[in-house]
Coordinates of C-alpha atoms in Angstrom, one line a residue:
Chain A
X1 CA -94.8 17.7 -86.8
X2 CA -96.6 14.8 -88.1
X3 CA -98.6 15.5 -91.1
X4 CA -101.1 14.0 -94.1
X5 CA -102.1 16.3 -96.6
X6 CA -104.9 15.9 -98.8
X7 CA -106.2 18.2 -101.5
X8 CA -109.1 19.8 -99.4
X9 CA -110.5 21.6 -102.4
X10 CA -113.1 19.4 -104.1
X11 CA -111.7 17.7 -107.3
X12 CA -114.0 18.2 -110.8
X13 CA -113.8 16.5 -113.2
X14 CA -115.7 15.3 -116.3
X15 CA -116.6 12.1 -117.0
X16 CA -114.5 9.9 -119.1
X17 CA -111.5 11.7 -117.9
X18 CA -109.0 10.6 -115.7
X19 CA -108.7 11.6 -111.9
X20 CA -105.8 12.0 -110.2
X21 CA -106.0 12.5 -106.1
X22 CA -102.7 13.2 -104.0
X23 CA -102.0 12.2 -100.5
X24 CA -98.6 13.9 -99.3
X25 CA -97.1 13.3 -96.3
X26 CA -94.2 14.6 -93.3
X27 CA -92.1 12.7 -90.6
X28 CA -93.7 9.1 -91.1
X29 CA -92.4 6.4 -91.9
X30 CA -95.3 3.9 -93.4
X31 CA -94.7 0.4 -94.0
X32 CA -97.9 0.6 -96.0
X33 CA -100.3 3.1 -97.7
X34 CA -104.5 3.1 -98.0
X35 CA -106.9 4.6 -100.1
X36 CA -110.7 4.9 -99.0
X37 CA -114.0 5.7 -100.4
X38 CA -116.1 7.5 -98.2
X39 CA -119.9 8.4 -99.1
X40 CA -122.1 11.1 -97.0
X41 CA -123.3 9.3 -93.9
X42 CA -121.1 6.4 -94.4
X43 CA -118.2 4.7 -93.6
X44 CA -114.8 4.4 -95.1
X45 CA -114.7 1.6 -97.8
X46 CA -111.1 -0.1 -98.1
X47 CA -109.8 0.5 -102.3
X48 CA -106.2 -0.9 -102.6
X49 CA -103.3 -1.0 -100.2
X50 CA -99.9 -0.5 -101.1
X51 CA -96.7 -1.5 -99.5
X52 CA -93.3 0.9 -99.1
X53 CA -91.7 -2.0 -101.0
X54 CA -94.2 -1.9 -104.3
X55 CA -94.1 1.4 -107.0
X56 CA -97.8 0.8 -108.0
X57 CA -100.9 -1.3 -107.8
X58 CA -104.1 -1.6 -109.8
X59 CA -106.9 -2.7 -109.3
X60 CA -109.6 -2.7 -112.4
X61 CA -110.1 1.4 -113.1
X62 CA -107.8 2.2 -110.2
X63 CA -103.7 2.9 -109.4
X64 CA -102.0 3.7 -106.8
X65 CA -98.5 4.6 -106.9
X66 CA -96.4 5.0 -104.0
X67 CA -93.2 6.9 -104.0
X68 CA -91.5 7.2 -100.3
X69 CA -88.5 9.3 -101.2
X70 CA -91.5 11.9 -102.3
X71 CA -93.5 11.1 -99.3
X72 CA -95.9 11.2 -101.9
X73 CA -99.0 8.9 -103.2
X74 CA -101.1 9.1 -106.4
X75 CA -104.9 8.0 -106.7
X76 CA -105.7 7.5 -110.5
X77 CA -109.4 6.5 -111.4
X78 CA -109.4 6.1 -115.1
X79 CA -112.4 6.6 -117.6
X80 CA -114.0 8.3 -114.9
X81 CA -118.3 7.9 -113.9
X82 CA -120.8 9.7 -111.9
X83 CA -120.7 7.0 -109.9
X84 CA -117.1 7.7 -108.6
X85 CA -118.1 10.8 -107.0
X86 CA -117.8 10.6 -103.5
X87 CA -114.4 11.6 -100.8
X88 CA -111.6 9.8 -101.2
X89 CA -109.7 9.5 -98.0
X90 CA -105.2 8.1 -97.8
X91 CA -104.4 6.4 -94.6
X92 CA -100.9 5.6 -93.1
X93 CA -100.3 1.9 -92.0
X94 CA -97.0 2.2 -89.7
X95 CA -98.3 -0.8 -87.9
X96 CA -102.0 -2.4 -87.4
X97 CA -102.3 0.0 -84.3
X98 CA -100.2 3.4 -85.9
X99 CA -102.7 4.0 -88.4
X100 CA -103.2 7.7 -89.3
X101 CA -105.8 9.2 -92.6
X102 CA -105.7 12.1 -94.6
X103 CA -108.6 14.8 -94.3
X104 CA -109.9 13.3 -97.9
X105 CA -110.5 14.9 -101.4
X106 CA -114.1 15.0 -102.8
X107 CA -114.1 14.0 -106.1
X108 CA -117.1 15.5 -108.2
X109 CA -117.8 13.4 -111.6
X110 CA -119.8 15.5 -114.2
X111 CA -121.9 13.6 -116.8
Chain B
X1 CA -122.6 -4.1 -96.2
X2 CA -119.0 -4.7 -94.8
X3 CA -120.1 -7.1 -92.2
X4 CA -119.8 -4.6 -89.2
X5 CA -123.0 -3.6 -88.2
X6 CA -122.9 -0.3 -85.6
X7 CA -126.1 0.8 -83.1
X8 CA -127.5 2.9 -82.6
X9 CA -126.9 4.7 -86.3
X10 CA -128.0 8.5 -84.6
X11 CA -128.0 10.0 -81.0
X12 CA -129.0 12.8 -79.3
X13 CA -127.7 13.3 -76.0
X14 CA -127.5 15.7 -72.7
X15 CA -124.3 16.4 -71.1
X16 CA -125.1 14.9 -67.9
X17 CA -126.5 11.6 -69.8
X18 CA -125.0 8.2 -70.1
X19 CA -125.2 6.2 -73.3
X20 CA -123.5 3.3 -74.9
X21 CA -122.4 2.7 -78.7
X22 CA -122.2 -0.6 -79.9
X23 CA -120.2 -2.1 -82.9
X24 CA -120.6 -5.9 -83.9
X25 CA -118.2 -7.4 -86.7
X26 CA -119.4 -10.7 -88.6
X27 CA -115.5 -11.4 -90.3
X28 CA -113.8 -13.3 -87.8
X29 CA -111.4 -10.8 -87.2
X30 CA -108.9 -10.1 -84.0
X31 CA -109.1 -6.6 -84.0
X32 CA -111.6 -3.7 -83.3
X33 CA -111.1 0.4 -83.5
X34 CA -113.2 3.1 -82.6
X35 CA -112.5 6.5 -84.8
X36 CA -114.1 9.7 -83.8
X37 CA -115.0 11.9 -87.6
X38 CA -115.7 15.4 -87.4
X39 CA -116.8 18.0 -89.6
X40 CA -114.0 19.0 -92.5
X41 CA -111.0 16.9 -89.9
X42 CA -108.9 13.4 -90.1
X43 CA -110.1 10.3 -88.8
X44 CA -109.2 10.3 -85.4
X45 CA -108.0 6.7 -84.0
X46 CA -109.8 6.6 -80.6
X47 CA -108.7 3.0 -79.3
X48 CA -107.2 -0.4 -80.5
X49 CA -108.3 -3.9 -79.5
X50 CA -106.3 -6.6 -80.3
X51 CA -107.5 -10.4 -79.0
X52 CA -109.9 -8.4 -76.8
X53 CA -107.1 -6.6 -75.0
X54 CA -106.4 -2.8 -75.7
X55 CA -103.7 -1.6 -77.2
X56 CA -103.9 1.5 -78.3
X57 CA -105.9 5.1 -76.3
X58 CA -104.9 7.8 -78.1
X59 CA -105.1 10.6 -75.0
X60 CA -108.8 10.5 -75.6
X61 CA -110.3 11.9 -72.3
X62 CA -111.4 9.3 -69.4
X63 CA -115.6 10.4 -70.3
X64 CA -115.1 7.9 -73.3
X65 CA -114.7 4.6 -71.9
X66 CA -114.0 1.3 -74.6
X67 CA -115.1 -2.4 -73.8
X68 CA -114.2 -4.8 -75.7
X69 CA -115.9 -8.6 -74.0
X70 CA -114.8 -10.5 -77.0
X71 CA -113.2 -10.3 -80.4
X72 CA -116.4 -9.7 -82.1
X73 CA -118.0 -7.2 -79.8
X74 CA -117.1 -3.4 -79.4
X75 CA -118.2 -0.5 -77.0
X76 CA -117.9 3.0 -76.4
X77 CA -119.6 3.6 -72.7
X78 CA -120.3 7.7 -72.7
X79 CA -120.7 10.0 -69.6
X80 CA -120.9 13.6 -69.5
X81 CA -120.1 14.6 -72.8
X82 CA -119.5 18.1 -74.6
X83 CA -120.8 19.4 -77.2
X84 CA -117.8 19.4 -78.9
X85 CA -117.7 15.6 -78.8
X86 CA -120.8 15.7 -81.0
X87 CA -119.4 14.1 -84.9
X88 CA -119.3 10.3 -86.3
X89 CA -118.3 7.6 -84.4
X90 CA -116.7 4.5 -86.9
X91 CA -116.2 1.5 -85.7
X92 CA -114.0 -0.9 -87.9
X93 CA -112.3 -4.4 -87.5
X94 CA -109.5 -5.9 -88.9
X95 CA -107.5 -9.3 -89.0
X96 CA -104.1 -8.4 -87.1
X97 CA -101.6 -10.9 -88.5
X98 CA -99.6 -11.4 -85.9
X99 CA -97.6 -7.9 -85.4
X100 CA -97.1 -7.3 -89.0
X101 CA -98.5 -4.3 -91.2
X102 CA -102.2 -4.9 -91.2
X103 CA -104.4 -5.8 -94.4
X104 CA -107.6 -3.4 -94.9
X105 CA -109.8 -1.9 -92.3
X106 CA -113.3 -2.8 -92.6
X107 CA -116.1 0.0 -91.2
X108 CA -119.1 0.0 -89.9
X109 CA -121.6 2.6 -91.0
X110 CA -121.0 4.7 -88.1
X111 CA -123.4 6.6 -84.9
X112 CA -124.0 10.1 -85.5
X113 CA -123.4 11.6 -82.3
X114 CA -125.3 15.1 -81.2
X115 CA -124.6 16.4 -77.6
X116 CA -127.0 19.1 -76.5

């Protein structure tokens, strides 16, 4: 069966550190890869897309890495703030209407 | 703000009631979604527009029922809901470029749906 696994335990970290978020996945084959902020009572809000072509992207305080033989994405947000704390969700592109997410990872930040 | 504006942003309804979400995107873009969130689960992809035509209804059952009258308008008519139906309903838009692998989802803030 089809599945996206996200670490459903909550993520804490303090700040200044680095976090690391992992989105896993089984029997799909994405052409691209999304990661998503999501804060309480909000919407998704889009991060940085990767493509199965492209190892990693960055994007100021943020990589992605994307590694399809693993099935396996990393989230890095580096010199971690409070600020950062919110759920961070993956999402499968396979095309613009095969688009599947992960359940999401809260990310705590401690001062 | 993301430039997709959803109404109304909470509702409380009865079973045997009829209400209407609405989703409005201000970007131009050829495509609309609606995702059903609940409690602790994935985003659920409800239903795909794509140049105002559907293209996508993922087995959702017939009391949800989309309308899409043009590219920047979006609705989810709703008759005789469950309880269990009761979580957040996203809207989002996106430019569709032509078949290929789509560029980032844009969301709306969501309606917070409570059936009694």
């Amino acid at each position: 069966s089809q599945k996206i696994e996200q670490n459903s335990e909550a993520l804490n970290i303090q700040e200044g550190k680095t976090a690391t978020l992992t989105c896993n996945y089984t029997n799909y084959s994405p052409a691209y890869l999304q990661w998503y902020r999501q804060d309480p009572g909000r919407g998704p809000v889009f991060l940085l897309l990767i493509r199965e072509n492209e190892k990693e992207k960055r994007k100021e305080r943020l990589k992605v890495t994307f590694d399809t033989t693993l099935k396996q994405s990393l989230f890095h947000i580096t010199a971690s703030q409070p600020a950062d704390s919110a759920t961070y969700l993956c999402a499968l592109g396979e095309n613009f209407n095969k688009f599947y997410f992960g359940s999401g990872t809260k990310l705590n930040v401690k001062p | 703000e993301t430039g997709v504006t959803q109404t109304p942003r909470h509702l409380v309804m009865g079973m045997t009631n009829k209400k209407s979400l609405k989703c409005e995107q201000h970007l131009g873009h050829n495509a609309m979604y609606w995702y059903k969130q609940s409690a602790k689960k994935p985003l659920e992809l409800m239903f795909v527009y794509s140049l105002e035509e559907r293209v996508e209804n993922n087995s959702v059952p017939s009391r949800f029922s989309p309308e899409c009258p043009n590219s920047s308008h979006l609705f989810l008519h709703l008759h005789t809901l469950q309880p269990e139906d009761s979580a957040l309903y996203l809207c989002a838009s996106s430019q569709d470029p032509g078949g290929r692998a789509s560029e980032t989802q844009y969301f709306g803030p969501g309606t917070r749906l409570l059936v009694l």
